[in-house]
CSV table of C-alpha atoms in Angstrom, one decimal:
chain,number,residue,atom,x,y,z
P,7,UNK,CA,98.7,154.4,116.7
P,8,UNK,CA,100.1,151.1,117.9
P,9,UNK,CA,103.7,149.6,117.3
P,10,UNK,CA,102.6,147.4,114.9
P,11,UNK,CA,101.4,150.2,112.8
P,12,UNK,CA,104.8,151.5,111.1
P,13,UNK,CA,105.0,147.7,109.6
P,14,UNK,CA,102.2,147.4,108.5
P,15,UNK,CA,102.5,150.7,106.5
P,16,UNK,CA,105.5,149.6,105.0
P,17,UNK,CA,104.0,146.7,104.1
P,18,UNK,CA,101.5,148.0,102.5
P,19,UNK,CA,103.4,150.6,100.1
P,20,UNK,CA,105.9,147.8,99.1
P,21,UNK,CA,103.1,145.1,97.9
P,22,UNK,CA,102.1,147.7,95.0
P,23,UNK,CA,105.4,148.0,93.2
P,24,UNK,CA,105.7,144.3,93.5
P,25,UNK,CA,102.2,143.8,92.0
P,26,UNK,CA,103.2,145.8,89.1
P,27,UNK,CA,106.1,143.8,88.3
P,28,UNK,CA,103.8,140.5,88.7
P,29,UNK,CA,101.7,142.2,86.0
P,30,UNK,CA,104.3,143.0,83.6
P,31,UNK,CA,106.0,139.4,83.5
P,32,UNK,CA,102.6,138.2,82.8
P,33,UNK,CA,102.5,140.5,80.0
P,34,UNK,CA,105.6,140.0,79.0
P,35,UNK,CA,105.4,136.1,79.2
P,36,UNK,CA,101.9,136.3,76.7
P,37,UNK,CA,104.3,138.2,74.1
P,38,UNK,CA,106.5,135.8,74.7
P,39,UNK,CA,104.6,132.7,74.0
P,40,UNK,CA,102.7,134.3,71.4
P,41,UNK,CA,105.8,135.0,69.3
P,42,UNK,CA,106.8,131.5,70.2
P,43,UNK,CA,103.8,129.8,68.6
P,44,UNK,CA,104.0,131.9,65.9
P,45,UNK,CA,107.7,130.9,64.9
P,46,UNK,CA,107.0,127.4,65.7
P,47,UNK,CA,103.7,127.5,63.4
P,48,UNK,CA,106.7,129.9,60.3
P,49,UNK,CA,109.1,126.4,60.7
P,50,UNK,CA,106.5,124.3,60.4
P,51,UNK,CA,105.2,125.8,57.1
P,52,UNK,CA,108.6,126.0,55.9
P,53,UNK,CA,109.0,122.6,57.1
P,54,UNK,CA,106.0,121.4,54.9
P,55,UNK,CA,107.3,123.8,51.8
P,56,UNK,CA,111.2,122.1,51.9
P,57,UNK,CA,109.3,118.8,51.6
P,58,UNK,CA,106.8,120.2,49.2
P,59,UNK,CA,110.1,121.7,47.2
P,60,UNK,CA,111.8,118.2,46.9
P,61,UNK,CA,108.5,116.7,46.0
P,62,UNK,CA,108.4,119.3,42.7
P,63,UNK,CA,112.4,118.5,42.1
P,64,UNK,CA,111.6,114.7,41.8
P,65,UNK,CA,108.9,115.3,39.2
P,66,UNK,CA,110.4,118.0,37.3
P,67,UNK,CA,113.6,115.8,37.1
P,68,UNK,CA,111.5,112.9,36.2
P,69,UNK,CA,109.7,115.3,33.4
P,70,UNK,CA,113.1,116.4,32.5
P,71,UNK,CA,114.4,112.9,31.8
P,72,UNK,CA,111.6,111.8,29.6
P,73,UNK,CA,111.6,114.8,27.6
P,74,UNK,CA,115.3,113.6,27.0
P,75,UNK,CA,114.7,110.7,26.2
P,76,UNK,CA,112.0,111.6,23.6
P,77,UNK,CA,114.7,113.8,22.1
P,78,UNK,CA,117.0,111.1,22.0
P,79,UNK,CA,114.2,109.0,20.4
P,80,UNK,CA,113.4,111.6,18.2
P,81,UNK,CA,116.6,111.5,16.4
P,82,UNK,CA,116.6,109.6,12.9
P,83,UNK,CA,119.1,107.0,11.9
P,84,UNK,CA,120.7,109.6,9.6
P,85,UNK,CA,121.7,112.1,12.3
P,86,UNK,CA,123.1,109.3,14.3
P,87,UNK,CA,125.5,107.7,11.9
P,88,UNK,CA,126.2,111.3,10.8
P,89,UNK,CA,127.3,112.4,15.0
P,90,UNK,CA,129.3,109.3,14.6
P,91,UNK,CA,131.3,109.9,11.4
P,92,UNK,CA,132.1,113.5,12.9
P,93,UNK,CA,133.2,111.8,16.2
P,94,UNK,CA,135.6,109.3,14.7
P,95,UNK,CA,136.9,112.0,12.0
P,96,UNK,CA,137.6,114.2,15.0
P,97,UNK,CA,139.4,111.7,17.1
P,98,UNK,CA,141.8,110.7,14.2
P,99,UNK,CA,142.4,114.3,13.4
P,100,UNK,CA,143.8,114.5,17.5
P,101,UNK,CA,145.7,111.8,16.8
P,102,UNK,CA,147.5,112.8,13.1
P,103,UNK,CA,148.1,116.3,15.3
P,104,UNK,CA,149.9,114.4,17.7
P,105,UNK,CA,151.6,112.3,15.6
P,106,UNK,CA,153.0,115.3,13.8
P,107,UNK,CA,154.3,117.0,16.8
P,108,UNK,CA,156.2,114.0,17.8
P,109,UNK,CA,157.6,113.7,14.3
P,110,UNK,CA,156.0,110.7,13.1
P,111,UNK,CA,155.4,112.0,9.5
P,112,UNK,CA,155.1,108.8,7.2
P,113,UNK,CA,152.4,107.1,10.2
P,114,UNK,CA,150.2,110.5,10.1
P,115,UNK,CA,150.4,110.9,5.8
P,116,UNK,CA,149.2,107.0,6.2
P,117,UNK,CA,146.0,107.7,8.5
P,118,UNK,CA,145.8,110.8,5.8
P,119,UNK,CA,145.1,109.0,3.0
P,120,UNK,CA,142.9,105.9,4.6
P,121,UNK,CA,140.7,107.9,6.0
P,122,UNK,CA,140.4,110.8,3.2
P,123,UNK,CA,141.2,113.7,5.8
P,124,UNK,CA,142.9,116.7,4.2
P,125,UNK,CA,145.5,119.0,5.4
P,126,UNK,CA,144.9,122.8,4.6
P,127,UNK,CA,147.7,125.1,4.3
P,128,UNK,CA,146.9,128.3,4.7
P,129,UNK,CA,150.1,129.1,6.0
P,130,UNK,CA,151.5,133.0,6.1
P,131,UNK,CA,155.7,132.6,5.0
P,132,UNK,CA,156.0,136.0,6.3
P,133,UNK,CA,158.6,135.7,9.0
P,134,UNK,CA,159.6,139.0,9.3
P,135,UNK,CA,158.1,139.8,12.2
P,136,UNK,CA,158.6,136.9,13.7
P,137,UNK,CA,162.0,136.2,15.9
P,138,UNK,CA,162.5,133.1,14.3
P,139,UNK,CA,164.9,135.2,11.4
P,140,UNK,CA,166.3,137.5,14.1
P,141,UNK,CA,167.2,134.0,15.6
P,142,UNK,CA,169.3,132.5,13.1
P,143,UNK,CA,170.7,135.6,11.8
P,144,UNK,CA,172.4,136.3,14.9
P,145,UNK,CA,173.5,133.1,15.4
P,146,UNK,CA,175.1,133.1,12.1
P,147,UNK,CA,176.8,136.1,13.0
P,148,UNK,CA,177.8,134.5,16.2
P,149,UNK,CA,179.4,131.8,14.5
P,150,UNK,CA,181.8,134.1,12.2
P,151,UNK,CA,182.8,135.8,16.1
P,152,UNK,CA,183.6,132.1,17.0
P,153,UNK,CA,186.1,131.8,14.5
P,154,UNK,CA,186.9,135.3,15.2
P,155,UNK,CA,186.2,135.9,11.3
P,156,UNK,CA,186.2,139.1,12.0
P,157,UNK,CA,185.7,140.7,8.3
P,158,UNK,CA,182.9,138.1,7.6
P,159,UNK,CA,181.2,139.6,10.6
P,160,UNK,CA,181.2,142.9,9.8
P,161,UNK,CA,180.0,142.1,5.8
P,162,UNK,CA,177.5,139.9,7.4
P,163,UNK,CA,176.3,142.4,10.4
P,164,UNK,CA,175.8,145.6,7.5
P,165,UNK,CA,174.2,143.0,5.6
P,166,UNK,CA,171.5,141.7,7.7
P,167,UNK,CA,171.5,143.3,11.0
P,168,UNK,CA,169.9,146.8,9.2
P,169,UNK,CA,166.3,145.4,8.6
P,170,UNK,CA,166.4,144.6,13.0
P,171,UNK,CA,168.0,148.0,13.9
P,172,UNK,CA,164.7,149.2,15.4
P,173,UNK,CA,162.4,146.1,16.1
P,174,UNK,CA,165.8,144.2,18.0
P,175,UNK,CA,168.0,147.6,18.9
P,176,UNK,CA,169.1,145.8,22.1
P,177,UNK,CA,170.2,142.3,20.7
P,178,UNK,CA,171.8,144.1,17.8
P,179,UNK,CA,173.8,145.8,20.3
P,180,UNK,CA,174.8,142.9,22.2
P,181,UNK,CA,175.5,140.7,19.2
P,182,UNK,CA,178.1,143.8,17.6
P,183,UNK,CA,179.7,143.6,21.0
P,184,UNK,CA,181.0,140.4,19.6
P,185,UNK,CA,183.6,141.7,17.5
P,186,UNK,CA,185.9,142.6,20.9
P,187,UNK,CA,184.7,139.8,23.2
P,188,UNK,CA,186.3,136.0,21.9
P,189,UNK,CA,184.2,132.9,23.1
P,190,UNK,CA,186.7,132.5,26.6
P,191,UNK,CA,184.5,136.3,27.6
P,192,UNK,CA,182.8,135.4,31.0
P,193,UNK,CA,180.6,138.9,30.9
P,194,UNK,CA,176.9,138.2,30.5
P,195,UNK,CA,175.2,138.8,27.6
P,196,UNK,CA,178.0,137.7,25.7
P,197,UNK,CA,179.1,134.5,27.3
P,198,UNK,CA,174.9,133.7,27.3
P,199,UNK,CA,175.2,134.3,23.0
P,200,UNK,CA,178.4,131.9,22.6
P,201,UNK,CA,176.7,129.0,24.8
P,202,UNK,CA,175.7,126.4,22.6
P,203,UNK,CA,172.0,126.0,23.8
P,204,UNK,CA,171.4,128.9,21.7
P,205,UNK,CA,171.1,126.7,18.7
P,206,UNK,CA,168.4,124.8,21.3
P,207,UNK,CA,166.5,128.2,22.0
P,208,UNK,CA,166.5,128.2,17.9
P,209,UNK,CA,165.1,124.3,17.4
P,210,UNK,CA,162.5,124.7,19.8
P,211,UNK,CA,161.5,128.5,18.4
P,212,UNK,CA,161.5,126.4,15.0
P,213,UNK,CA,158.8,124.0,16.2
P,214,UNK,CA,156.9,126.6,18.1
P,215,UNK,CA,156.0,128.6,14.1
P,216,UNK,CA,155.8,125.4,12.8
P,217,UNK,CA,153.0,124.4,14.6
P,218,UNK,CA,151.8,128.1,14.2
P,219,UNK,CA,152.2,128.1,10.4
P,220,UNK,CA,149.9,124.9,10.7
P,221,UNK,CA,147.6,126.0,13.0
P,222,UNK,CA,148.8,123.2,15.2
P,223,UNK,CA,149.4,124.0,19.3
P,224,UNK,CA,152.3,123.7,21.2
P,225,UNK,CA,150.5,121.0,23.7
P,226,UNK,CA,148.7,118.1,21.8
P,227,UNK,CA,145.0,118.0,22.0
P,228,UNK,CA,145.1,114.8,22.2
P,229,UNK,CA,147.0,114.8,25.9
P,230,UNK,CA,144.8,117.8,26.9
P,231,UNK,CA,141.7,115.4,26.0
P,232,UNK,CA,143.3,112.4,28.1
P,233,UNK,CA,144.2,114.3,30.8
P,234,UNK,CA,140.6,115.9,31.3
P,235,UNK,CA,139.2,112.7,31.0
P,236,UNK,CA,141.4,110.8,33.7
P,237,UNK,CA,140.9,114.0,36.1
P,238,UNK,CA,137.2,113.7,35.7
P,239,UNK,CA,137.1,109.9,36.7
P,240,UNK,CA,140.2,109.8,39.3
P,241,UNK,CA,139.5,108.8,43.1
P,242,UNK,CA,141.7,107.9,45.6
P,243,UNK,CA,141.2,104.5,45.3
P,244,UNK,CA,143.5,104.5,41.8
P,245,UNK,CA,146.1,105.5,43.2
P,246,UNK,CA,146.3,102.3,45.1
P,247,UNK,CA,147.2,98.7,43.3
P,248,UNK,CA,145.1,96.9,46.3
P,249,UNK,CA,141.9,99.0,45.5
P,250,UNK,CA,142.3,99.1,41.4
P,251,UNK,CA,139.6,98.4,39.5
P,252,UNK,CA,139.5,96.3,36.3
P,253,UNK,CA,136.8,98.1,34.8
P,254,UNK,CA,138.9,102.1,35.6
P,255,UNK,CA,140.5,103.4,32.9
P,256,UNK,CA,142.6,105.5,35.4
P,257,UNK,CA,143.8,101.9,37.0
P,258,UNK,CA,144.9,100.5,33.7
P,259,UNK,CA,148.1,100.3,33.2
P,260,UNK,CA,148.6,102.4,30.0
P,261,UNK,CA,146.9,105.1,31.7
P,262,UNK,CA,148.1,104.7,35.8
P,263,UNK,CA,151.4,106.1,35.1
P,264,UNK,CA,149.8,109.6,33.3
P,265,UNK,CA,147.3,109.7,35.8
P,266,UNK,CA,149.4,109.9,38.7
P,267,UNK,CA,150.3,113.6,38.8
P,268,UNK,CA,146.3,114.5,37.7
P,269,UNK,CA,144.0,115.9,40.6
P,270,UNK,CA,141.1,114.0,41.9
P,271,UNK,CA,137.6,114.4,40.5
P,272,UNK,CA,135.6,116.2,43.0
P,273,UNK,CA,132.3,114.0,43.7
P,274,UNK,CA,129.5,115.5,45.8
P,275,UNK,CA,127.8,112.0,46.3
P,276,UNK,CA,129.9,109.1,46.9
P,277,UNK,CA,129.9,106.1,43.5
P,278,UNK,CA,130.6,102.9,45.2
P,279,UNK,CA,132.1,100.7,42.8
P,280,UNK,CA,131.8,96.7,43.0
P,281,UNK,CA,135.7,95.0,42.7
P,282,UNK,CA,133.9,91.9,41.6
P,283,UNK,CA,131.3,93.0,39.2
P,284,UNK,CA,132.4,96.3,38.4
P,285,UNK,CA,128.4,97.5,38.6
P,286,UNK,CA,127.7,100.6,40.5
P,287,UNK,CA,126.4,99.5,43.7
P,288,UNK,CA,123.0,101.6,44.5
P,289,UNK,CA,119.6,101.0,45.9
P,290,UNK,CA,118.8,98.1,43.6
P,291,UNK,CA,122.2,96.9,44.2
P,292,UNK,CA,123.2,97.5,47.6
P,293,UNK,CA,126.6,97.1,49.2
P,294,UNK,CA,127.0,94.6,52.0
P,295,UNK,CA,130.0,94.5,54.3
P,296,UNK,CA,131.6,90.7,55.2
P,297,UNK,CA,133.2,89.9,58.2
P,298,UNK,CA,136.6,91.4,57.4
P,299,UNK,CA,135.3,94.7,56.4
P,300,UNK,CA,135.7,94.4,52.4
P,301,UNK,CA,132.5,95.5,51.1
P,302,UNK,CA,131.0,94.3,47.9
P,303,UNK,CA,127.3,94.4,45.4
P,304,UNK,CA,124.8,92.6,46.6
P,305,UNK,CA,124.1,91.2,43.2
P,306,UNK,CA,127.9,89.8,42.8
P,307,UNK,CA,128.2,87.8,46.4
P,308,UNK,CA,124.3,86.4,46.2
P,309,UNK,CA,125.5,85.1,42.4
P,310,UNK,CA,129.1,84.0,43.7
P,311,UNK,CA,126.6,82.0,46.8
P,312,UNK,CA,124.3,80.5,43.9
P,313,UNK,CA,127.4,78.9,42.6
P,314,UNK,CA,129.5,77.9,45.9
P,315,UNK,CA,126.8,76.6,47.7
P,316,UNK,CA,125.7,79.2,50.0
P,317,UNK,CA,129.2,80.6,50.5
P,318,UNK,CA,131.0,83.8,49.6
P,319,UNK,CA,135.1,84.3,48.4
P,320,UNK,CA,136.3,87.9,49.3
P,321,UNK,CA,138.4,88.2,46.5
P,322,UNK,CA,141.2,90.7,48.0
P,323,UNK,CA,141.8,88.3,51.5
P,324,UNK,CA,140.5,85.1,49.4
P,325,UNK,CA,139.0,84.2,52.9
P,326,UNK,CA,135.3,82.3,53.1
P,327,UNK,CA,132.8,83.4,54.9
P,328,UNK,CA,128.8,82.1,54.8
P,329,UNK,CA,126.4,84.5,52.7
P,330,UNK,CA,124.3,85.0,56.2
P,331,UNK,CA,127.4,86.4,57.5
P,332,UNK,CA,127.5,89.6,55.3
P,333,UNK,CA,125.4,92.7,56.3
P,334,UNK,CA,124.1,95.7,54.3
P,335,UNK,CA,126.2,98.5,54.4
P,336,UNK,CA,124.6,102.0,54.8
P,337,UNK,CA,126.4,104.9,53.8
């Protein structure tokens, strides 16, 4: 055996584990690229499928609207006026409601009787278990304490005080208490029953059953309505006089000052709203950008061109610019 021999066996036992390894990454690189094609061939079916999916969404939005409008069509002249008279008698109910709550009797009994609505009362006078009568009772008794009537108390107190005895225990309590403490006391409760904004607590408990008794809610439909619809069309553009639109019913000025403590509406696709025109500005009426960045309808600056000669007024910098010189905007 020669020197070179040794090598050459070591050589020889070290080029089989490396031929192995060759093999596997060959194998492994197959699975590899075999799995590969496979989930580039799964994205490219569900690749055609999303397009296949917004192809079925057009048309079955397009089928939805025509049946729609066939409904629409479909109602006769009888329904219509009929949806109408119910419309316009429920709006002036909201606003006889409202005009009640705010006290303006003789201006709802008017609207009453010109437009032949008719209030029910289907009231319950039982007030006995409501704290209305607790209320006033108490404060009558109260009022003896003040003058420190004592014996006018008491005859009142056995008089009118048994029929709470259970339902008001507590407040009977307090209110006997009366009889040693003068109106100078500065002990709670009894400094809190001499304060005068009892007889408030008592006016507004007043209102609040006489709305019940009329099946009339503390909060006037009417605002609830109002404020709902503002909310629904408010952007951040009303809140600013520079971006007000003449068309907004949240930028008019009857309606700004309600609508300022109202959330915004929440749009998932932006409206873009022409100041000129006050037309929605879309694909057949695209927006278009002048030179000072105030963007506008198509429609409006190629109509204010027809009539200035080619030229264009932006109507918040009052500046002139040459129709050519606005761009399409892309949003």
């Amino acid at each position: 055996m020669t020197v070179e021999c040794p090598n050459t066996f070591q050589a020889s036992t070290e080029s089989v584990p490396l031929e192995q390894a060759r093999r596997c990454f060959r194998n492994e690189l197959k699975i590899i690229d075999k799995d590969v094609s496979q989930l580039v061939g799964v994205i490219g079916e569900l690749t055609g499928q999303r397009a296949e999916a917004r192809k079925f969404r057009r048309r079955l939005e397009t089928r939805l609207s025509e049946v729609n409008n066939v409904l629409l069509d479909s109602r006769s002249d009888d329904q219509r006026v009929e949806i109408s008279r119910w419309q316009r008698t429920r709006s002036f109910r909201l606003i006889i409601e409202y005009l009640l709550q705010k006290g303006f009797f003789d201006t709802a009994s008017i609207l009453v009787n010109q437009h032949g609505l008719e209030v029910t009362d289907g009231a319950k006078t039982n007030f006995l278990a409501n704290p209305l009568e607790f209320m006033l009772r108490r404060q009558e008794f109260v009022e003896f304490c003040r003058r420190r009537d004592l014996a006018n108390a008491i005859s009142y107190a056995k008089k009118h005080f048994a029929n709470f005895s259970v339902s008001n225990e507590l407040e009977v309590e307090q209110s006997l208490a009366l009889l040693a403490f003068g109106e100078d006391s500065e002990i709670m409760p009894y400094k809190w029953l001499y304060d005068l904004d009892r007889w408030t607590d008592i006016a507004d408990q007043f209102d609040h059953d006489k709305f019940a008794l009329h099946g009339i809610p503390d909060r006037p439909q009417l605002i609830s309505l109002i404020h709902a619809g503002l909310a629904a069309l408010k952007t951040p553009q009303c809140c600013t006089s520079d971006t007000a639109n003449i068309n907004c019913p949240v930028c008019s000025p009857p309606l700004s000052s309600i609508s300022t403590f109202l959330p915004f509406a929440h749009h998932e696709t932006s409206l873009l709203v022409c100041p000129i025109s006050g037309e929605l500005m879309d694909a057949d009426n695209p927006p278009m950008v002048l030179p000072n960045g105030n963007v506008y309808s198509s429609k409006a600056l190629h109509e204010m061109a027809a009539s200035m000669g080619g030229s264009v007024l932006c109507s918040k910098t009052k500046n002139v610019y040459r129709m050519m010189e606005a761009r399409k905007c892309f949003i």
